[in-house]
JSON list of C-alpha atoms in Angstrom, two decimals:
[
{"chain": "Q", "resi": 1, "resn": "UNK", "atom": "CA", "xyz": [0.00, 0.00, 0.00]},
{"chain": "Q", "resi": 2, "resn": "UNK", "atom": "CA", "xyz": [2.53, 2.40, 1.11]},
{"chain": "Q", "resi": 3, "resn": "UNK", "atom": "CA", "xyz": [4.35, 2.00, -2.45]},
{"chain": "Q", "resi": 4, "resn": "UNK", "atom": "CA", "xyz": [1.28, 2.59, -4.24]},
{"chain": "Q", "resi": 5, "resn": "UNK", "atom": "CA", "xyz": [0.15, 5.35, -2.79]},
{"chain": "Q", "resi": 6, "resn": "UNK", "atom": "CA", "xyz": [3.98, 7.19, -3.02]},
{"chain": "Q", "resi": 7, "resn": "UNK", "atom": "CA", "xyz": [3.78, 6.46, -6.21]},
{"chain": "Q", "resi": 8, "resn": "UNK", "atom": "CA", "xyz": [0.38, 8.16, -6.46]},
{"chain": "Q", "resi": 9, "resn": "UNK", "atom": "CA", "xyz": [1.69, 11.00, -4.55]},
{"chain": "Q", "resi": 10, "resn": "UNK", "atom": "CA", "xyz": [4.81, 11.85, -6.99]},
{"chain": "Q", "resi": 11, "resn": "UNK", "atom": "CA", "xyz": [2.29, 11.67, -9.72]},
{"chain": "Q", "resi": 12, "resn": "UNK", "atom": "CA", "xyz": [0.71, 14.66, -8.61]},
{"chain": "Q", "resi": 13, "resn": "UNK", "atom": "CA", "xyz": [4.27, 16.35, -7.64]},
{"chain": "Q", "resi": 14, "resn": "UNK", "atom": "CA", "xyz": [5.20, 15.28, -11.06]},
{"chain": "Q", "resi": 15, "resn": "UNK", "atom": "CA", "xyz": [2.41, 17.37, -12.90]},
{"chain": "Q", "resi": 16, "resn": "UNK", "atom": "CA", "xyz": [2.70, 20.05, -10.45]},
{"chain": "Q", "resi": 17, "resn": "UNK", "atom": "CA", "xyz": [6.90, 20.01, -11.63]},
{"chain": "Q", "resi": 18, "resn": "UNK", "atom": "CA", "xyz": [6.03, 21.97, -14.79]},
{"chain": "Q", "resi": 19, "resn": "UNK", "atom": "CA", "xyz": [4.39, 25.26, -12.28]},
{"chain": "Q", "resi": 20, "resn": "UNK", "atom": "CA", "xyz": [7.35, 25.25, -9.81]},
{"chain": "Q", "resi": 21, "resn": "UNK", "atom": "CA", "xyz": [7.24, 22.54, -8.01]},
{"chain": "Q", "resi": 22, "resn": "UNK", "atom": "CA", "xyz": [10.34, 20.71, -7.61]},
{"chain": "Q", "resi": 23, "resn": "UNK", "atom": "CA", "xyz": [10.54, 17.69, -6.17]},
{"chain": "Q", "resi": 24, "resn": "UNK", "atom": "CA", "xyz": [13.59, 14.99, -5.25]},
{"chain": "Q", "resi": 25, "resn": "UNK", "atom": "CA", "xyz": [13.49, 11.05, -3.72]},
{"chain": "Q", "resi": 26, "resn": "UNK", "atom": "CA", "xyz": [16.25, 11.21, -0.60]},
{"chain": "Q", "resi": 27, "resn": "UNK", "atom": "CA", "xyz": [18.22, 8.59, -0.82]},
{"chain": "Q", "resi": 28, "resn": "UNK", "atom": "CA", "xyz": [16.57, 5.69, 0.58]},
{"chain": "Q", "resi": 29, "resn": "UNK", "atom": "CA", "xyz": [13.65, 6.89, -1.71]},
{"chain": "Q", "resi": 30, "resn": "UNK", "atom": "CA", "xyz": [11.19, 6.50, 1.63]},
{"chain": "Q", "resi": 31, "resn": "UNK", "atom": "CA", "xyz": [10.82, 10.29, 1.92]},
{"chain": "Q", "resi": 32, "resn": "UNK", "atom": "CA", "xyz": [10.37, 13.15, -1.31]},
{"chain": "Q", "resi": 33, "resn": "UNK", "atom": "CA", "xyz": [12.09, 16.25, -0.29]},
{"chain": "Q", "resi": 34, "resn": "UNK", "atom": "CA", "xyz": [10.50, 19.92, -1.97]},
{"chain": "Q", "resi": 35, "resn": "UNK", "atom": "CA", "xyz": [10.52, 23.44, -2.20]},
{"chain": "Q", "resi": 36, "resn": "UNK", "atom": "CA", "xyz": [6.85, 24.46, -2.66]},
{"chain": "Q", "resi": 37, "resn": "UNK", "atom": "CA", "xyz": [6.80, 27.23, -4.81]},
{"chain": "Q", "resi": 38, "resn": "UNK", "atom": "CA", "xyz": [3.00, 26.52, -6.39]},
{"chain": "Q", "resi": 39, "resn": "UNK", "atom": "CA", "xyz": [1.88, 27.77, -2.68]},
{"chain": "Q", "resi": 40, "resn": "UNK", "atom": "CA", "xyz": [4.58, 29.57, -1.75]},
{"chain": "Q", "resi": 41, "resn": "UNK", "atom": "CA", "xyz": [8.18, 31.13, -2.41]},
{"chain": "Q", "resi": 42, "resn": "UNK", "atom": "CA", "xyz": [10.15, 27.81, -1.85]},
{"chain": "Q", "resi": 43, "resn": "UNK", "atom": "CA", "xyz": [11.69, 29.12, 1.15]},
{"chain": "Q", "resi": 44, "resn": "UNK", "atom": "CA", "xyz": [10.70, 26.23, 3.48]},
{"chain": "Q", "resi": 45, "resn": "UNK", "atom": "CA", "xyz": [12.29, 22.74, 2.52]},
{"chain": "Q", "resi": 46, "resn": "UNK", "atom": "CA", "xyz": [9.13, 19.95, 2.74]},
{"chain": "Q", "resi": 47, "resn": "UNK", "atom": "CA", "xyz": [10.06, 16.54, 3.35]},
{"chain": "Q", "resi": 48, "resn": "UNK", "atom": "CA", "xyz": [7.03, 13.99, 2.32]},
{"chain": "Q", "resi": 49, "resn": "UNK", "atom": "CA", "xyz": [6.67, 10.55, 3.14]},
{"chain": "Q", "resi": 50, "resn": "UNK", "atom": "CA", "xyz": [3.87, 7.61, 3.95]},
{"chain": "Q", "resi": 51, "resn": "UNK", "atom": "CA", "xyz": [2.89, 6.49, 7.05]},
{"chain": "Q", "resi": 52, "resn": "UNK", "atom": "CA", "xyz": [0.80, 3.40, 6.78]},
{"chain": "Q", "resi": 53, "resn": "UNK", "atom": "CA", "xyz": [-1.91, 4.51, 5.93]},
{"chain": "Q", "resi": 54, "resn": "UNK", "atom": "CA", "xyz": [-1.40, 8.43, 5.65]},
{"chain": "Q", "resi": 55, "resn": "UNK", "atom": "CA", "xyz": [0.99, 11.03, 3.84]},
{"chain": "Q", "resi": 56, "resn": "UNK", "atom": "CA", "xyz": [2.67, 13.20, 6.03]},
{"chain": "Q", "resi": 57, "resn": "UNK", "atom": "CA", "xyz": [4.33, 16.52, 5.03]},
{"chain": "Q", "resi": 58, "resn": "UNK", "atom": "CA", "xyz": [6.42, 18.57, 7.87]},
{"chain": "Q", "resi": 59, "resn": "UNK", "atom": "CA", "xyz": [8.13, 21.59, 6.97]},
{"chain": "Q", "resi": 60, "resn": "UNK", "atom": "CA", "xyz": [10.92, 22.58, 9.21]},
{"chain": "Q", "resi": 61, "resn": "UNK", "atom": "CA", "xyz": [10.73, 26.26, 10.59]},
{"chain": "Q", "resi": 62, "resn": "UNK", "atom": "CA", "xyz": [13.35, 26.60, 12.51]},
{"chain": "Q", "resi": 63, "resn": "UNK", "atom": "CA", "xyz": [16.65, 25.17, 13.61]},
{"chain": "Q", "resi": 64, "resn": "UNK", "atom": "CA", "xyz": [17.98, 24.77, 17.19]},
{"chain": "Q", "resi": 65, "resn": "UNK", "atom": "CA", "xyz": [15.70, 26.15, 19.79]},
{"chain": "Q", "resi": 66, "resn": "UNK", "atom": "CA", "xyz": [16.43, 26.01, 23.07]},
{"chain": "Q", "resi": 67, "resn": "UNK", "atom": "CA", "xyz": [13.65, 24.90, 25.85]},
{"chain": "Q", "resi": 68, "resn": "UNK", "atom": "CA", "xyz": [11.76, 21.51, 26.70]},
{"chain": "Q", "resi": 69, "resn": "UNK", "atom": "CA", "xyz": [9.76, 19.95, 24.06]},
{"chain": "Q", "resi": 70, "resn": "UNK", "atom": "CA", "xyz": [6.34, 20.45, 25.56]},
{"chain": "Q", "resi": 71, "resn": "UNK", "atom": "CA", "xyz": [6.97, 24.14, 25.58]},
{"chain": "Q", "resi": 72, "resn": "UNK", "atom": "CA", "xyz": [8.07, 24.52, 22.45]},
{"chain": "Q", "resi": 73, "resn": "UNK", "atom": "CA", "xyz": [5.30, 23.11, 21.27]},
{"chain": "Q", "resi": 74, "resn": "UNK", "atom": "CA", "xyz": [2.80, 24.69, 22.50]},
{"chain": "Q", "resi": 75, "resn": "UNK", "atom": "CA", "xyz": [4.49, 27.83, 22.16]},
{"chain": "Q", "resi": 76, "resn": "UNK", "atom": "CA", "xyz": [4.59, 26.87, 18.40]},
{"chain": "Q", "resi": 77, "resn": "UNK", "atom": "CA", "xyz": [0.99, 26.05, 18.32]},
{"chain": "Q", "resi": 78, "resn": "UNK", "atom": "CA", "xyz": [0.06, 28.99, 19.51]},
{"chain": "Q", "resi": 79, "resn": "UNK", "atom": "CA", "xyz": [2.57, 31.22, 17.22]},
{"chain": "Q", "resi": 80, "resn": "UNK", "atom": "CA", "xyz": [1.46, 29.14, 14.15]},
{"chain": "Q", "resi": 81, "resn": "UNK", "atom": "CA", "xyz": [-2.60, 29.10, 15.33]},
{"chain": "Q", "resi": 82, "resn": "UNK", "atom": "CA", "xyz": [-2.45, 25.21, 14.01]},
{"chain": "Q", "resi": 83, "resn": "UNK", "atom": "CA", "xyz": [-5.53, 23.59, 15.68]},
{"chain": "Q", "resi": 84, "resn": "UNK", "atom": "CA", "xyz": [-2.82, 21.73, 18.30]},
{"chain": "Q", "resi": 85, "resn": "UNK", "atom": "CA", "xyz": [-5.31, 19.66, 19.37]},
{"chain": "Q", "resi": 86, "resn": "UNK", "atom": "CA", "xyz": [-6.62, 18.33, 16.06]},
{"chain": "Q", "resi": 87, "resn": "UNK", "atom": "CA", "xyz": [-4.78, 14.82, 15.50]},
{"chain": "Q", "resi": 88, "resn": "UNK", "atom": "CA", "xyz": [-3.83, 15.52, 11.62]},
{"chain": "Q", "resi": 89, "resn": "UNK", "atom": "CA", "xyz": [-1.71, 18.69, 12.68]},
{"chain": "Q", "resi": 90, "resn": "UNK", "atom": "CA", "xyz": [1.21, 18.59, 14.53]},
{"chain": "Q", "resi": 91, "resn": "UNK", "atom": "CA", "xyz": [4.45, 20.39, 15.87]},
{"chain": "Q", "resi": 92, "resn": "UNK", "atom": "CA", "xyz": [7.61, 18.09, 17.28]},
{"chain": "Q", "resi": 93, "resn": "UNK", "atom": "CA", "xyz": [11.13, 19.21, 17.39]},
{"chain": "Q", "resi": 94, "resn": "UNK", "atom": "CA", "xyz": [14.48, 16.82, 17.07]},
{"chain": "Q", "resi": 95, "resn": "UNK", "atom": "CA", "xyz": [15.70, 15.80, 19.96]},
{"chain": "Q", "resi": 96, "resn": "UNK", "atom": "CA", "xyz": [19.05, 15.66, 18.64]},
{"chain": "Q", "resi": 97, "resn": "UNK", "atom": "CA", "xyz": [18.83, 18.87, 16.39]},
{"chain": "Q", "resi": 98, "resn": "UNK", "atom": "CA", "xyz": [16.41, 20.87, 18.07]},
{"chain": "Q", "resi": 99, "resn": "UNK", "atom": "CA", "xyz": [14.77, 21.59, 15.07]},
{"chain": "Q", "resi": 100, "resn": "UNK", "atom": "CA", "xyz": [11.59, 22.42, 15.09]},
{"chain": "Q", "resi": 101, "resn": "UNK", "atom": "CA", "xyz": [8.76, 21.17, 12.04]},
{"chain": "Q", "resi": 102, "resn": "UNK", "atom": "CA", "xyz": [5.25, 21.46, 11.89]},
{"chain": "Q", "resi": 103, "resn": "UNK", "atom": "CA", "xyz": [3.26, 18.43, 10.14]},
{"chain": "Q", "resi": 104, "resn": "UNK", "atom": "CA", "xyz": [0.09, 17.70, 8.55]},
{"chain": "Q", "resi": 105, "resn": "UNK", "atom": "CA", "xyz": [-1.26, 14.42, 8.22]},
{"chain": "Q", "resi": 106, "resn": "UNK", "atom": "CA", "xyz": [-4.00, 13.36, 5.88]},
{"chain": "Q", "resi": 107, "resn": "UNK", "atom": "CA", "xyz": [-5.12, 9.74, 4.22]},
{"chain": "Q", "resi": 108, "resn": "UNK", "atom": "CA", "xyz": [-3.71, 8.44, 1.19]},
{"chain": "Q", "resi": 109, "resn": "UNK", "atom": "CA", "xyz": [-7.12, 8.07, -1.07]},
{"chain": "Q", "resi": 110, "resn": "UNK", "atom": "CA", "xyz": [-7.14, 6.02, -3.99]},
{"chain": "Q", "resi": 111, "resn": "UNK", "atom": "CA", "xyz": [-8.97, 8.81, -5.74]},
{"chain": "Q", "resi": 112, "resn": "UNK", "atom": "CA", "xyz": [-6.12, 11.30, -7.69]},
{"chain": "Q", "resi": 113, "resn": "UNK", "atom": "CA", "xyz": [-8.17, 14.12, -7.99]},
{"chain": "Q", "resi": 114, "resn": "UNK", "atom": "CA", "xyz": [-9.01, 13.77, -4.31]},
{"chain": "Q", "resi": 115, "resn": "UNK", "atom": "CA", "xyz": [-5.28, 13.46, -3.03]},
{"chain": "Q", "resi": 116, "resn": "UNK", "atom": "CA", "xyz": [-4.40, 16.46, -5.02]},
{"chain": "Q", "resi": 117, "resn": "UNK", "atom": "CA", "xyz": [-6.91, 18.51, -3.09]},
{"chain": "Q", "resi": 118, "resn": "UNK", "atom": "CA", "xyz": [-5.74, 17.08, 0.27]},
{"chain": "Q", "resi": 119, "resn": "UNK", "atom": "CA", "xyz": [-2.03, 17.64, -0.99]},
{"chain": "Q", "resi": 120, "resn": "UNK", "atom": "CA", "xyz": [-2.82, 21.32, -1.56]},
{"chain": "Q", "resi": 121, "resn": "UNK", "atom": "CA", "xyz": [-4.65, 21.69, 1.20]},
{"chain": "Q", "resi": 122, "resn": "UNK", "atom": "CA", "xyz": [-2.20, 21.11, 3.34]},
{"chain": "Q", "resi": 123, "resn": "UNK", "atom": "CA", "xyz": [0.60, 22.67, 1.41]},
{"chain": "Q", "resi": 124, "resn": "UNK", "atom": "CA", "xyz": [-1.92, 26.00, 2.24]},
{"chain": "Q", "resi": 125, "resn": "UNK", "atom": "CA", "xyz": [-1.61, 24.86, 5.89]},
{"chain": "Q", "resi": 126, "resn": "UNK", "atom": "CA", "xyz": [2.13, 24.84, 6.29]},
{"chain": "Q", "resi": 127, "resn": "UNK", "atom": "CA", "xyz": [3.45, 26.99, 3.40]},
{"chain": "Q", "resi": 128, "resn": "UNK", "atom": "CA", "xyz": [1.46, 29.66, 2.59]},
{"chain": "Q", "resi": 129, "resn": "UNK", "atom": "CA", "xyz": [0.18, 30.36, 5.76]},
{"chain": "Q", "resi": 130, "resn": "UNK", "atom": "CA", "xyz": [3.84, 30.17, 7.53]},
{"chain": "Q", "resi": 131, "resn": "UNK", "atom": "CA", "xyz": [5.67, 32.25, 4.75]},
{"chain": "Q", "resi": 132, "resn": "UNK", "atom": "CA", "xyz": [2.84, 34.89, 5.79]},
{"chain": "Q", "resi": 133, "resn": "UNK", "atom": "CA", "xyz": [3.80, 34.63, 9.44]},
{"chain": "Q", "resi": 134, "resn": "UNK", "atom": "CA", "xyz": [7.61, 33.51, 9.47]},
{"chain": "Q", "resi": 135, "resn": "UNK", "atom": "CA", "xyz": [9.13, 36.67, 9.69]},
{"chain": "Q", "resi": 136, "resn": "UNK", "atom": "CA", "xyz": [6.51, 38.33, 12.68]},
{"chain": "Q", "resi": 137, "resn": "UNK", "atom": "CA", "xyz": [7.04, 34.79, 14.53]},
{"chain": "Q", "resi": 138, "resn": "UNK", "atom": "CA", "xyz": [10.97, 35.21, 14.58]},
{"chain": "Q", "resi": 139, "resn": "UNK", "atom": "CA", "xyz": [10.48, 38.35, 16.13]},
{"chain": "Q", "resi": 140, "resn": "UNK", "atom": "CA", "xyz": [7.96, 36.72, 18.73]},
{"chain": "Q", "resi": 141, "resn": "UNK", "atom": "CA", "xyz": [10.47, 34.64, 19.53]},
{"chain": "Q", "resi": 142, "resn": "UNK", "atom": "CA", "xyz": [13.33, 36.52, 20.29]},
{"chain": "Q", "resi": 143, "resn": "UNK", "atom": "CA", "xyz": [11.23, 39.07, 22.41]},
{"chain": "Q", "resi": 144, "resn": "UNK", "atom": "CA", "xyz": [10.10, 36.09, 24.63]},
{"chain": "Q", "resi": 145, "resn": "UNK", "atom": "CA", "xyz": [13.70, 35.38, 24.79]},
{"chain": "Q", "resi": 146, "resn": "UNK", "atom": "CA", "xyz": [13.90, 31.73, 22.61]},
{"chain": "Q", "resi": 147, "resn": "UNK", "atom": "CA", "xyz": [17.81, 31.08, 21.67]},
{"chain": "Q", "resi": 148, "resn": "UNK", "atom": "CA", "xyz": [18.28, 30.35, 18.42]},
{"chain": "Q", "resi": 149, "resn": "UNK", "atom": "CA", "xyz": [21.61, 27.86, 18.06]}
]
């Protein structure tokens, strides 16, 4: 299932290639890294990959933050005004990095036209609607006093 629905997934990066949208397998071709320009500018790099059942994108937003991982995300939740509490959003941070990404979860329908919509919609959720805020949250941040590494 999981191959199928990749596959399915690139499909619709694929077509989207030819208005921006470049898109690249990592390595172990498990995970499709891109810059989403159709939504956005490209400044955030997307990382893509199938969970079961579900697609996940995360976008990383920032790297090495200081602080526990509890606060950070709920600080991020409420910086970003992501639903925190709604299971297909979510904001987690690397332990070993302390980077910080914000995901969105959605099913992997067998429908194409239908997983295009859900793509976009959450490409809306992270991309556009970060690139928006990106620059007022750094600000945020620093005044509260987070420590960028």
């Amino acid at each position: 299932m999981a191959s199928i629905c990749i596959d399915r997934v690139m499909e619709v990066l694929n077509q989207w290639e030819s208005q921006g949208m470049i898109s690249a397998w990592d390595a172990s071709h498990t995970v499709i890294q891109f810059k989403d320009v159709l939504y956005g500018t490209g400044r955030f790099t997307n990382t893509l990959q199938v969970t079961g059942p579900n697609v996940k994108i995360t976008v990383r937003l920032f790297a090495g933050i200081e602080g526990d991982d509890r606060s950070v995300r709920a600080a991020f939740a409420y910086l970003l005004n992501l639903p925190f509490l709604d299971a297909t959003v979510t904001i987690q941070r690397d332990t070993a990095s302390g980077n910080v990404g914000a995901s969105v979860t959605f099913p992997c329908v067998s429908n194409r036209h239908q997983l295009e919509v859900h793509l976009g919609n959450a490409m809306n959720t992270l991309t556009t609607y970060l690139e928006a805020r990106y620059d007022r949250m750094v600000a945020d941040l620093l005044e509260l006093g987070v420590t960028f590494k």
